[in-house]
Coordinates of C-alpha atoms in Angstrom, one line a residue:
M1 CA 111.9 113.8 78.0
R2 CA 111.1 115.1 81.6
I3 CA 111.4 118.6 82.5
N4 CA 111.3 119.5 86.6
S5 CA 109.7 123.3 85.6
Y6 CA 106.2 124.9 85.8
A7 CA 105.1 125.3 82.4
S8 CA 102.8 128.0 80.5
T9 CA 99.5 125.7 79.1
G10 CA 101.3 126.9 75.5
Q11 CA 104.7 125.4 75.8
A12 CA 103.2 122.1 76.8
I13 CA 100.9 122.2 73.7
L14 CA 104.8 123.0 71.7
A15 CA 105.7 120.2 73.6
P16 CA 103.6 117.1 72.8
F17 CA 106.2 114.5 74.4
T18 CA 107.9 116.1 77.5
L19 CA 106.4 115.8 80.9
Y20 CA 106.9 118.3 83.4
Y21 CA 107.0 118.1 86.8
V22 CA 107.2 119.4 90.1
S23 CA 108.1 117.5 93.2
N24 CA 105.1 117.8 95.8
N25 CA 102.8 120.7 92.9
D26 CA 101.2 121.3 89.7
W27 CA 103.2 120.8 86.7
S28 CA 101.0 123.9 85.3
S29 CA 101.7 127.4 86.0
T30 CA 98.1 128.6 84.9
H31 CA 95.0 126.2 85.3
N32 CA 91.9 126.7 83.3
Y33 CA 88.5 124.7 83.3
D34 CA 88.8 124.3 79.8
Y35 CA 92.1 121.7 80.2
W36 CA 88.7 118.9 80.8
N37 CA 85.3 120.2 79.1
K38 CA 84.8 123.3 77.2
N39 CA 81.3 123.4 78.8
F40 CA 82.5 124.3 82.0
T41 CA 83.9 127.2 83.7
T42 CA 83.9 126.8 86.9
A43 CA 84.0 123.1 89.0
V44 CA 81.3 120.3 88.5
D45 CA 80.2 117.4 90.9
A46 CA 79.6 114.8 89.0
N47 CA 77.0 114.5 86.2
N48 CA 76.3 113.1 82.9
Y49 CA 76.2 117.0 81.3
T50 CA 77.7 117.1 77.4
T51 CA 81.5 116.8 77.1
L52 CA 82.7 119.3 74.4
K53 CA 85.9 118.2 73.0
T54 CA 88.1 121.2 74.2
I55 CA 92.1 120.9 72.0
Y56 CA 93.9 119.7 75.7
S57 CA 91.7 116.3 75.1
P58 CA 94.7 113.8 75.3
S59 CA 91.5 111.4 73.1
P60 CA 91.2 110.5 69.7
S61 CA 89.5 112.8 67.1
G62 CA 85.5 111.9 67.6
Y63 CA 85.7 110.9 70.8
V64 CA 85.9 112.6 74.6
E65 CA 87.1 111.8 78.0
P66 CA 84.0 110.4 80.1
K67 CA 81.1 112.2 81.9
T68 CA 81.7 112.3 85.3
A69 CA 78.7 109.9 86.7
A70 CA 80.5 107.4 83.8
F71 CA 81.8 106.2 86.7
T72 CA 79.1 106.4 89.5
G73 CA 77.3 102.8 89.0
F74 CA 80.7 101.2 89.9
T75 CA 79.3 101.6 93.7
S76 CA 76.7 100.9 95.1
T77 CA 76.3 104.5 96.0
G78 CA 77.8 105.7 93.0
G79 CA 80.5 107.1 95.7
N80 CA 84.2 106.7 97.0
T81 CA 83.9 103.5 99.5
E82 CA 86.6 100.1 101.2
N83 CA 83.9 98.4 101.4
S84 CA 84.3 95.7 98.8
S85 CA 79.7 94.3 99.8
Q86 CA 79.9 97.7 97.6
F87 CA 82.0 97.2 94.7
N88 CA 79.5 96.7 91.5
V89 CA 82.3 94.3 89.9
S90 CA 82.6 90.8 88.4
G91 CA 85.1 88.2 90.1
S92 CA 88.4 89.5 92.3
F93 CA 90.7 91.8 91.6
N94 CA 93.2 90.8 88.9
K95 CA 95.8 93.6 88.5
G96 CA 92.5 95.3 86.9
F97 CA 88.4 94.7 88.2
Y98 CA 85.7 93.8 85.4
F99 CA 82.4 96.1 86.4
Y100 CA 78.5 95.8 85.5
V101 CA 78.3 98.6 83.3
N102 CA 74.2 97.6 83.2
G103 CA 73.1 98.0 86.9
W104 CA 73.6 95.8 89.8
K105 CA 75.6 92.7 89.2
I106 CA 73.9 92.2 86.4
G107 CA 74.6 91.9 82.1
S108 CA 77.5 93.2 79.7
T109 CA 81.7 94.0 82.0
I110 CA 83.8 96.0 80.8
F111 CA 88.3 95.2 82.8
F112 CA 89.4 98.2 84.0
D113 CA 93.1 97.8 84.6
C114 CA 96.2 99.2 85.9
L115 CA 98.0 100.9 84.0
G116 CA 100.1 103.0 87.2
Y117 CA 100.4 106.9 86.7
R118 CA 103.1 109.1 86.2
N119 CA 104.4 109.6 90.2
T120 CA 106.2 113.6 90.8
Y121 CA 105.4 113.7 95.1
N122 CA 108.7 113.1 97.0
G123 CA 110.7 113.2 94.8
A124 CA 110.1 111.2 92.6
T125 CA 111.0 112.4 88.8
G126 CA 107.7 111.8 86.6
A127 CA 108.4 107.8 86.5
V128 CA 105.3 105.4 86.1
V129 CA 104.3 103.6 89.2
Y130 CA 101.6 100.8 90.3
V131 CA 101.8 99.5 87.4
G132 CA 99.3 96.1 87.8
G133 CA 98.6 97.3 91.7
E134 CA 96.7 100.9 90.7
G135 CA 94.1 101.8 87.8
H136 CA 93.0 105.7 87.3
F137 CA 91.1 107.0 84.6
W138 CA 90.7 110.6 83.7
A139 CA 87.2 111.8 83.8
S140 CA 85.9 115.2 81.8
G141 CA 85.2 117.4 85.2
A142 CA 87.1 119.7 87.8
S143 CA 87.0 119.7 91.1
S144 CA 88.6 123.3 91.1
A145 CA 91.4 124.9 89.1
S146 CA 93.8 122.3 89.3
Y147 CA 92.7 118.7 90.1
G148 CA 90.9 116.9 88.3
R149 CA 88.0 114.0 88.9
D150 CA 89.0 110.5 88.3
L151 CA 88.2 107.1 89.0
T152 CA 90.8 105.4 91.0
F153 CA 91.5 101.7 92.6
Y154 CA 92.9 99.2 93.0
S155 CA 92.9 95.5 94.7
G156 CA 90.3 97.4 98.1
T157 CA 89.2 100.2 97.3
V158 CA 87.4 102.1 94.2
L159 CA 86.4 106.2 94.6
P160 CA 84.2 107.4 91.6
Q161 CA 84.3 110.5 92.5
F162 CA 87.8 110.7 93.2
T163 CA 89.5 115.1 92.8
D164 CA 92.7 114.9 92.8
G165 CA 95.1 114.4 90.3
R166 CA 97.4 117.7 89.3
S167 CA 99.8 116.4 89.4
Y168 CA 99.4 112.7 87.9
G169 CA 99.6 111.2 84.0
F170 CA 96.9 109.0 84.5
S171 CA 94.8 106.5 81.3
V172 CA 91.9 107.4 79.8
R173 CA 89.4 105.9 78.7
P174 CA 87.7 108.2 75.9
V175 CA 83.9 107.6 74.3
K176 CA 82.4 108.3 71.4
E177 CA 81.4 111.4 70.8

């Protein structure tokens, strides 16, 4: 079910199968840094602080969202880039990337696919868009009371420190606690 309305955290928890959205705005009528990590009481930069699961976490029991610095190895600079020579990937874009996980262009890779996201901008009503074209994966820290941190990528861009995502329904790739 999709409802075009603001919602309190309690209301959203009581209706887990309802997507609350407000076109061109944030769904939440309240904000809390605990959405991202029980440790945080303020916004954070990329770091490897311990992630403590919250009651708001979509990860299964025993798992958490990746730390805010988890995706920084996906580029040579650790930051956002549109320069493909700075992508730490094996092969080319094919509805996602194979990112190296053990250093620059060495060792094992992991595939992150483009699952799209729920769009609530420009009159959209929460439909899933850009499947196969864009990948978005939450990290555990917030960049402000309203904005999360995530990995965002598509064929010509890798953004391991993207700081939007206030109204998007992104994917989670949980890690073991």
